Each structure stands twice: as structure tokens, then as C-alpha cells.
Amino acid sequence: MKFGTKVIHAGIEPDSSSGAIMTPIFQTSTYVQDSPGVHKGYEYARTQNPTRGALEANLTSLENGADAICYASGLAAMDAVLKLLSPGDEVLSTNDLYGGSYRLMTKVYGKYGIKFKFIGLESAATIDEHITDKTKLIWLETPTNPMLNIVDIKGVVSRVPDHITVCVDNTFASPYLQNPLDLGADLVLHSATKYLGGHSDVIHGVVISKEQKMADQLRFFQNAAGAVPGPQDCFLILRGIKTLHLRVQRSCENARKIADFLEGHKAISKVYYPGFKNHPNHDIAAKQMKDFGGMVSFDLNNNSQENAYTLLSNTHLFSLAESLGGVESLIGHPASMTHASIPREDRLKVGLTDSLIRLSVGVEDADDLIADLDKAIHKIGH
Ligand SMILES: *Cc1c(COP(=O)(O)O)cnc(C)c1O
């Protein structure tokens, strides 16, 4: 099946008991057994749930994996991957990753004797000098948040010994634009809260594994630790995925138009958009992604935080809010919102200034979105 067919059909069958064409929400905590150990494959809903099972089968197919495991949030999914590690292990990660991921690594797993190193990976070869015999996990985000840096997934994987796990946080691209397992990664993670759900109405996460063996380990931890999503949430993600390809494609088209508009504006000092030919690693993005995504970041002249706040308070179609990947456009201030947990000096090192603004471009009409931004930019005197 091609992607546009998979989103609707992969892993999803009409309900056998009723013929319901949509996967029912199995709101149950337990399942009847005929006699001890004799049942239909379901014993207790922390361990298995049919709504969750359908979603996991669908996501396995979208990322071309062996198995998928769903969680109550993207960070719960990441927590499960980090549980694969032991004290003394080292993790290499990109240096401008999602603030919550940075916090989970440094403030939680750092306490248990796991070492994290954050490096710039504009060139995949940089990884060579950082790998030690203690390195167990490489954690990649691409495009990165919010600088939209592109990491060469295939390039990194080809330089990493087989026994080291490579996990890619694919939240920003979505499986429609990028499939890290096809590029050699071992695990791919999504905050399904974002593009997969797509309607800003649910928190959810997933890990998809290339090998069944690692999936079995993750499933053991999931059952042991219990960060499972409810069936209603799984239903909402299943429903969102049915239009994933349409939504992401329109977001990409809108983002390109908005990036072009911002690039030509005299109040804007810099636009970060992987679709620009002069964006670092644009050629890699063109190779490993189907399109350049729906995220655009930009910076203002003089790095004025005051001007940034004025702009952020004067858009009407772009709502000022954390998160991304919904049908509605959002505008955010990474320094005070999504990335406030990263120390300011570390933020500035990667270009995340106090005036940087991030857009999650939705599926509205592009002309209206551009007019909305134009009006807000005028408020800062341009
Ligand atoms: C939102 C996000 C997460 C965390 O996901 P939650 O569902 O909020 O727990 C992780 N990685 C990236 C890139 C994100 O955008």
C-alpha cells in the first residue's frame, strides 16, 4: 500500500462483533476469561487494548517498522526508550532538541548515572570524535526544534557501530515526510500530540521499532511501568491519522509561502526554513524528506524581545500557544515557552535568541495567514 492508503487502512479492520467501520473505543479495564488462561488474547488493559492495538498496527505500517508501542505522551515514550539504558551508559544527542526531552535526560535520567552529551550535528562526521565504548544511544531530532537544523540520518547511522541504538524523534517531520527506519535508524519516536493527532485535542506518544526484540523489551517496560494511553485518546489519534497526508501537505505548501513572505520583509533579520536553498543541509532535507515541513522560525532586527512580544500579542489567526502540528496555526516564543528549561547561554549558542519566533503553520488559507502576520509586524513599526 502507498502512504495515502495506509493511513486509512493499515492495521484497521471493521469490528468483527458489530461491523462498525470505525475502530470502537474499547473502554474497559479487563476482559472475561472462559477458564483460567483461556481468553481472546486480552487479559488486562494496561497490557493490551484493542483500540490501542489497531493504532499500534497502523503506526507500525506508517513507519515501516516491526512493532509500535503507544504511550500516554511523547515524553512517556521517550522515558521508555531511556529505560533501555543502565548506569554508566552514555547518550549522544543533538544540541537544540525539544526542551522537555532535554529536561527528561538531564534532570531525571542524569540522576541515575547516565551521561548525556549534546553536540551540533550539522556534519554527520562530528559524531566520530564523541563516540566512546560507553555510548549506547544516539538521540536525533531532525528537523530540530526550533532552529530547524537538519541532521543527516543515513550519514550518522553509517558511522555508528551496530550495537549502539539510534533513535530519531520524528515529531516535526511526521511519517508522511520522513521515515527514519528506512534510513537505518533502530527506533523512531513521535509525540503523537502533534501532527499524528493533528487537532490539538489529545496528548499521546509512540515508539516504533525496526526489530521485534527491542519492541518486546519496550513492551515489557510499558506493562511494568504503566504509562499507557486511554482508548479514547488512541481513537482520536487513529482518527487524526486518516487525514495526515492531506494536512501535512497543505501545511508544507502554506509554510513555503509564509517563509517566502517573511524572507522579503525588512523587519525580519533571519528566516529558518529547510526549504530555502541556503538553509544548512538543505540538500540533505531534500533527500531524506518528501517536503520541508510546516514549521518556520524567524528572528527580528536588533534581537528585540520587546518587539517579539508585541508581534506575538498581535496576531489573531496565529494563536499564541505551545505545541505544533494542529490544523490551526500557532505562534510561539521558544525562549520563554517551549525552551525555557534550557539555560539562556546554551540557547544563545545555537541561535535561539530572546526575539526568535516559531510558527506552526496550519491548513488555513495562506493569504489570510500572511495578512495576519503582516498586520502584527506593522505593530512593531514596520
Ligand atoms: C512535543 C514534543 C515532545 C513531547 O511530547 P508530549 O506529547 O508533549 O509529551 C517530544 N519531542 C518533540 C520534538 C516535541 O515537539
Coordinates of C-alpha atoms and ligand atoms in Angstrom, one line a residue:
M1 CA 0.0 0.0 0.0
K2 CA 1.1 3.6 -0.7
F3 CA 1.1 6.1 2.2
G4 CA -2.3 7.7 1.4
T5 CA -3.9 4.2 1.6
K6 CA -2.0 3.1 4.7
V7 CA -3.2 6.0 6.8
I8 CA -6.8 4.8 6.2
H9 CA -6.5 1.0 6.0
A10 CA -3.2 -0.3 7.5
G11 CA -3.9 -2.5 10.6
I12 CA -7.6 -1.4 10.7
E13 CA -10.4 -3.9 10.1
P14 CA -14.2 -3.3 10.7
D15 CA -15.2 -4.5 14.1
S16 CA -16.0 -8.2 13.9
S17 CA -18.7 -8.2 16.6
S18 CA -20.8 -5.4 15.0
G19 CA -19.5 -4.4 11.6
A20 CA -18.7 -0.9 12.9
I21 CA -16.4 0.5 10.2
M22 CA -14.5 2.7 12.7
T23 CA -12.4 1.1 15.4
P24 CA -14.5 1.1 18.6
I25 CA -13.3 2.7 21.8
F26 CA -12.9 -0.3 24.0
Q27 CA -13.4 1.4 27.3
T28 CA -12.7 -1.5 29.6
S29 CA -10.1 -2.3 32.2
T30 CA -10.3 -6.1 32.0
Y31 CA -11.6 -9.0 29.8
V32 CA -13.6 -12.1 30.6
Q33 CA -11.8 -15.4 30.6
D34 CA -13.6 -18.7 29.8
S35 CA -11.4 -20.6 32.2
P36 CA -8.0 -19.5 33.8
G37 CA -5.7 -18.5 30.9
V38 CA -8.3 -19.2 28.2
H39 CA -9.2 -15.8 26.6
K40 CA -9.2 -13.9 23.3
G41 CA -5.7 -12.5 23.7
Y42 CA -6.7 -9.7 26.1
E43 CA -6.3 -10.0 29.9
Y44 CA -5.9 -6.6 31.5
A45 CA -6.0 -3.2 29.7
R46 CA -2.6 -1.9 31.0
T47 CA -1.1 -4.8 29.0
Q48 CA -3.4 -4.8 25.9
N49 CA -6.4 -2.9 24.5
P50 CA -7.9 -3.5 21.0
T51 CA -8.2 0.3 20.2
R52 CA -4.6 0.8 21.1
G53 CA -3.7 -2.4 19.2
A54 CA -5.3 -1.1 16.0
L55 CA -3.4 2.2 16.4
E56 CA -0.1 0.4 17.0
A57 CA -0.6 -1.8 13.9
N58 CA -1.3 1.3 11.8
L59 CA 1.7 3.2 13.1
T60 CA 4.0 0.2 12.6
S61 CA 3.0 0.3 8.9
L62 CA 3.3 4.1 8.6
E63 CA 7.0 3.9 9.8
N64 CA 7.8 0.6 8.1
G65 CA 8.7 -1.0 11.5
A66 CA 8.3 -4.4 13.2
D67 CA 6.1 -3.1 16.0
A68 CA 4.9 0.1 17.6
I69 CA 4.2 0.8 21.3
C70 CA 1.9 3.7 22.3
Y71 CA 2.2 5.8 25.4
A72 CA 0.3 8.4 27.4
S73 CA 2.5 11.2 25.9
G74 CA 5.6 11.8 23.7
L75 CA 7.8 12.1 26.8
A76 CA 6.4 8.9 28.3
A77 CA 7.5 7.3 25.0
M78 CA 11.0 8.8 25.4
D79 CA 11.1 7.7 29.1
A80 CA 10.5 4.1 27.9
V81 CA 13.4 4.4 25.4
L82 CA 15.7 5.8 28.1
K83 CA 14.8 2.9 30.4
L84 CA 16.7 0.7 28.0
L85 CA 19.9 2.2 29.5
S86 CA 21.9 1.3 32.6
P87 CA 24.0 3.5 34.9
G88 CA 27.3 4.4 33.3
D89 CA 25.9 4.4 29.8
E90 CA 26.4 7.5 27.6
V91 CA 24.0 9.1 25.3
L92 CA 24.8 11.5 22.4
S93 CA 22.2 13.9 21.3
T94 CA 21.7 17.0 19.1
N95 CA 22.2 20.2 21.0
D96 CA 18.9 22.1 20.1
L97 CA 16.4 19.4 20.9
Y98 CA 12.9 19.8 22.4
G99 CA 13.1 21.4 25.8
G100 CA 11.2 18.6 27.5
S101 CA 13.5 16.0 26.1
Y102 CA 16.5 17.9 27.4
R103 CA 14.9 18.1 30.8
L104 CA 14.0 14.4 31.0
M105 CA 17.6 13.5 30.1
T106 CA 19.5 15.9 32.3
K107 CA 17.2 16.3 35.3
V108 CA 15.7 12.8 35.6
Y109 CA 18.0 10.2 33.9
G110 CA 21.1 12.2 34.8
K111 CA 20.3 11.3 38.4
Y112 CA 20.7 7.6 37.7
G113 CA 24.3 7.8 36.5
I114 CA 23.5 8.1 32.8
K115 CA 25.7 10.7 30.9
F116 CA 24.3 12.9 28.2
K117 CA 26.3 14.9 25.7
F118 CA 24.7 17.5 23.4
I119 CA 26.5 18.1 20.2
G120 CA 26.0 20.1 16.9
L121 CA 25.5 17.6 14.1
E122 CA 25.4 19.8 11.1
S123 CA 28.1 17.4 9.8
A124 CA 27.4 13.8 10.5
A125 CA 31.2 13.2 10.8
T126 CA 31.2 15.2 14.1
I127 CA 29.7 12.1 15.8
D128 CA 33.0 10.2 15.3
E129 CA 35.0 12.1 17.9
H130 CA 32.3 11.7 20.6
I131 CA 31.5 8.0 20.4
T132 CA 33.2 6.1 23.3
D133 CA 32.9 2.4 24.3
K134 CA 30.2 3.6 26.8
T135 CA 28.0 5.1 24.1
K136 CA 24.7 3.2 24.0
L137 CA 22.2 5.5 22.4
I138 CA 22.2 8.3 19.8
W139 CA 19.2 10.5 20.1
L140 CA 18.5 12.6 17.0
E141 CA 15.9 15.2 16.2
T142 CA 15.5 16.4 12.7
P143 CA 14.4 18.9 11.7
T144 CA 15.4 20.3 15.1
N145 CA 13.2 22.4 17.3
P146 CA 13.1 25.4 16.9
M147 CA 16.2 26.1 14.7
L148 CA 15.0 23.6 12.1
N149 CA 18.5 22.2 11.6
I150 CA 18.7 19.1 9.5
V151 CA 20.7 16.0 10.6
D152 CA 21.8 13.5 8.0
I153 CA 20.1 10.4 9.5
K154 CA 21.7 8.0 7.0
G155 CA 25.1 9.7 7.4
V156 CA 25.0 9.3 11.2
V157 CA 23.8 5.7 11.1
S158 CA 26.5 4.7 8.7
R159 CA 29.2 6.0 11.2
V160 CA 27.7 4.4 14.3
P161 CA 28.6 0.8 15.3
D162 CA 25.7 -1.7 15.2
H163 CA 25.5 -2.2 18.9
I164 CA 24.6 1.4 19.5
T165 CA 20.9 2.2 19.3
V166 CA 19.9 5.2 17.1
C167 CA 16.5 6.7 17.9
V168 CA 15.0 9.6 15.9
D169 CA 12.4 11.9 17.3
N170 CA 10.4 12.3 14.1
T171 CA 7.7 14.5 15.6
F172 CA 8.5 17.6 13.4
A173 CA 8.5 15.7 10.1
S174 CA 5.7 13.2 10.7
P175 CA 5.8 9.8 9.0
Y176 CA 4.4 11.4 5.9
L177 CA 7.6 13.4 5.2
Q178 CA 10.3 11.2 6.7
N179 CA 10.8 7.5 7.7
P180 CA 13.9 7.2 9.8
L181 CA 13.8 3.4 10.0
D182 CA 14.2 3.3 6.2
L183 CA 17.3 5.4 6.6
G184 CA 18.8 2.9 9.1
A185 CA 17.6 4.1 12.5
D186 CA 16.6 1.5 15.1
L187 CA 13.8 3.4 16.8
V188 CA 11.5 6.2 15.8
L189 CA 9.6 8.3 18.3
H190 CA 6.6 10.6 17.8
S191 CA 4.9 13.0 20.1
A192 CA 1.5 12.0 18.5
T193 CA 0.1 15.1 20.3
K194 CA 1.4 17.0 17.2
Y195 CA 0.9 16.0 13.5
L196 CA -0.4 12.5 14.1
G197 CA -3.3 13.7 16.2
G198 CA -3.3 16.9 14.2
H199 CA -6.3 18.6 16.0
S200 CA -4.7 19.8 19.3
D201 CA -7.1 17.7 21.4
V202 CA -5.0 14.9 22.8
I203 CA -1.6 14.1 24.4
H204 CA -0.1 10.9 23.1
G205 CA 3.2 9.3 22.1
V206 CA 4.6 6.3 20.2
V207 CA 7.8 4.4 19.6
I208 CA 8.2 2.3 16.5
S209 CA 10.9 -0.3 16.4
K210 CA 12.8 -1.8 13.5
E211 CA 13.4 -5.1 15.4
Q212 CA 10.8 -7.1 17.3
K213 CA 13.4 -7.8 20.0
M214 CA 13.7 -4.2 21.1
A215 CA 9.9 -3.8 20.8
D216 CA 9.4 -6.7 23.2
Q217 CA 11.8 -5.0 25.7
L218 CA 9.9 -1.7 25.4
R219 CA 6.6 -3.5 25.8
F220 CA 7.8 -5.2 29.0
F221 CA 8.7 -1.8 30.4
Q222 CA 5.4 -0.3 29.3
N223 CA 3.5 -3.0 31.1
A224 CA 5.8 -2.8 34.1
A225 CA 5.8 1.0 34.4
G226 CA 2.3 1.6 33.1
A227 CA 2.4 4.9 31.1
V228 CA -0.3 3.7 28.7
P229 CA -2.7 5.9 26.8
G230 CA -6.5 5.5 27.3
P231 CA -8.6 4.1 24.5
Q232 CA -10.4 7.4 23.8
D233 CA -7.0 9.0 23.2
C234 CA -6.0 6.2 20.8
F235 CA -9.2 6.6 18.9
L236 CA -8.5 10.3 18.5
I237 CA -5.0 9.6 17.1
L238 CA -6.5 6.9 14.7
R239 CA -9.0 9.5 13.5
G240 CA -6.3 12.2 13.1
I241 CA -4.0 9.9 11.1
K242 CA -6.7 9.3 8.4
T243 CA -6.0 12.9 7.1
L244 CA -2.3 13.1 8.0
H245 CA -1.1 13.2 4.4
L246 CA -3.6 15.9 3.4
R247 CA -3.0 18.1 6.4
V248 CA 0.8 17.9 6.3
Q249 CA 0.9 18.5 2.6
R250 CA -1.2 21.7 3.0
S251 CA 0.9 22.8 6.0
C252 CA 4.0 22.4 3.8
E253 CA 2.5 24.5 1.0
N254 CA 1.5 27.2 3.4
A255 CA 4.8 27.2 5.2
R256 CA 6.7 27.7 2.0
K257 CA 4.5 30.8 1.1
I258 CA 4.9 32.2 4.6
A259 CA 8.7 31.6 4.6
D260 CA 9.0 33.5 1.3
F261 CA 6.9 36.4 2.6
L262 CA 9.0 36.7 5.8
E263 CA 12.3 36.4 3.9
G264 CA 11.4 39.5 2.0
H265 CA 10.3 41.6 5.0
K266 CA 12.6 44.4 6.2
A267 CA 11.7 43.9 9.9
I268 CA 12.9 40.3 9.8
S269 CA 16.7 39.6 10.2
K270 CA 16.6 35.9 9.5
V271 CA 14.2 33.1 8.5
Y272 CA 14.8 29.5 9.3
Y273 CA 13.1 27.2 6.8
P274 CA 14.7 24.0 5.5
G275 CA 13.2 24.6 2.1
F276 CA 15.5 27.5 1.4
K277 CA 18.4 26.6 -0.8
N278 CA 20.8 28.4 1.6
H279 CA 19.5 26.7 4.7
P280 CA 22.3 24.5 6.1
N281 CA 21.9 20.9 4.9
H282 CA 19.0 21.9 2.5
D283 CA 20.2 19.2 0.1
I284 CA 20.0 16.5 2.8
A285 CA 16.5 17.7 3.8
A286 CA 15.6 17.4 0.1
K287 CA 16.9 13.8 0.0
Q288 CA 15.5 12.4 3.3
M289 CA 12.2 14.3 3.4
K290 CA 9.3 14.4 1.0
D291 CA 8.8 18.1 1.6
F292 CA 10.2 20.7 4.0
G293 CA 7.6 20.7 6.7
G294 CA 5.1 23.1 8.3
M295 CA 7.5 24.8 10.8
V296 CA 9.1 28.2 10.2
S297 CA 11.2 30.1 12.7
F298 CA 12.3 33.7 12.3
D299 CA 14.2 36.4 14.1
L300 CA 13.7 40.2 14.3
N301 CA 16.1 43.1 13.6
N302 CA 18.1 44.1 16.7
N303 CA 17.0 40.9 18.6
S304 CA 14.4 43.0 20.5
Q305 CA 12.4 40.9 22.9
E306 CA 10.0 43.8 23.3
N307 CA 9.3 43.8 19.6
A308 CA 8.9 40.0 19.7
Y309 CA 6.3 40.3 22.5
T310 CA 4.4 43.0 20.5
L311 CA 4.3 40.8 17.4
L312 CA 3.3 37.7 19.5
S313 CA 0.4 39.6 21.1
N314 CA -1.0 41.0 17.9
T315 CA -1.7 38.0 15.6
H316 CA -5.3 36.7 15.5
L317 CA -5.3 33.7 13.3
F318 CA -1.9 32.5 14.7
S319 CA -2.7 31.7 18.3
L320 CA 0.0 32.3 20.9
A321 CA 0.4 28.8 22.3
E322 CA 2.9 26.0 22.9
S323 CA 2.7 22.9 20.7
L324 CA 2.5 22.4 17.0
G325 CA 1.2 20.2 14.2
G326 CA -2.5 21.0 14.5
V327 CA -4.9 22.2 11.7
E328 CA -4.8 25.7 13.3
S329 CA -1.7 27.9 13.0
L330 CA 0.2 28.6 16.2
I331 CA 2.9 31.2 17.1
G332 CA 5.3 30.8 19.9
H333 CA 8.3 32.3 21.8
P334 CA 10.7 29.4 22.4
A335 CA 12.9 31.3 24.8
S336 CA 10.1 31.8 27.3
M337 CA 7.8 28.9 26.4
T338 CA 8.9 25.5 24.9
H339 CA 12.7 26.1 25.6
A340 CA 12.5 27.9 28.9
S341 CA 14.1 24.9 30.7
I342 CA 17.3 25.3 28.6
P343 CA 19.8 27.7 30.2
R344 CA 19.9 31.1 28.3
E345 CA 23.6 30.8 27.5
D346 CA 23.1 27.4 25.9
R347 CA 20.1 28.7 24.0
L348 CA 22.1 31.7 22.6
K349 CA 24.9 29.3 21.4
V350 CA 22.5 27.7 18.9
G351 CA 20.9 31.0 17.8
L352 CA 17.8 30.7 20.0
T353 CA 17.7 34.4 20.9
D354 CA 15.1 36.2 23.0
S355 CA 13.5 37.5 19.8
L356 CA 13.2 34.2 18.0
I357 CA 9.6 33.4 17.0
R358 CA 8.4 30.0 15.9
L359 CA 5.4 29.3 13.7
S360 CA 3.5 26.0 13.4
V361 CA 1.7 26.6 10.1
G362 CA -1.8 25.1 9.9
V363 CA -4.0 24.3 7.0
E364 CA -5.9 27.7 6.8
D365 CA -5.8 29.8 3.6
A366 CA -2.2 31.0 3.2
D367 CA -3.3 34.6 2.1
D368 CA -5.1 35.1 5.4
L369 CA -2.2 33.8 7.4
I370 CA 0.2 36.1 5.6
A371 CA -2.1 39.1 6.1
D372 CA -2.3 38.2 9.8
L373 CA 1.5 38.2 10.2
D374 CA 1.9 41.3 8.1
K375 CA -0.5 43.3 10.4
A376 CA 1.3 42.1 13.5
I377 CA 4.7 43.0 12.1
H378 CA 3.3 46.5 11.4
K379 CA 2.7 47.0 15.1
I380 CA 6.4 47.0 15.8
G381 CA 6.8 49.9 13.5
H382 CA 7.4 48.5 10.0
Ligands
LIG1 C1 6.0 17.9 22.0 C2 7.3 17.2 21.7 C3 7.7 16.1 22.5 C4 7.0 15.7 23.8 O1 5.7 15.2 23.5 P1 4.5 15.2 24.6 O2 3.4 14.5 23.8 O3 4.2 16.7 24.8 O4 4.9 14.6 25.8 C5 8.9 15.5 22.2 N1 9.6 15.8 21.1 C6 9.2 16.8 20.3 C7 10.0 17.2 19.1 C8 8.0 17.5 20.6 O5 7.7 18.5 19.8

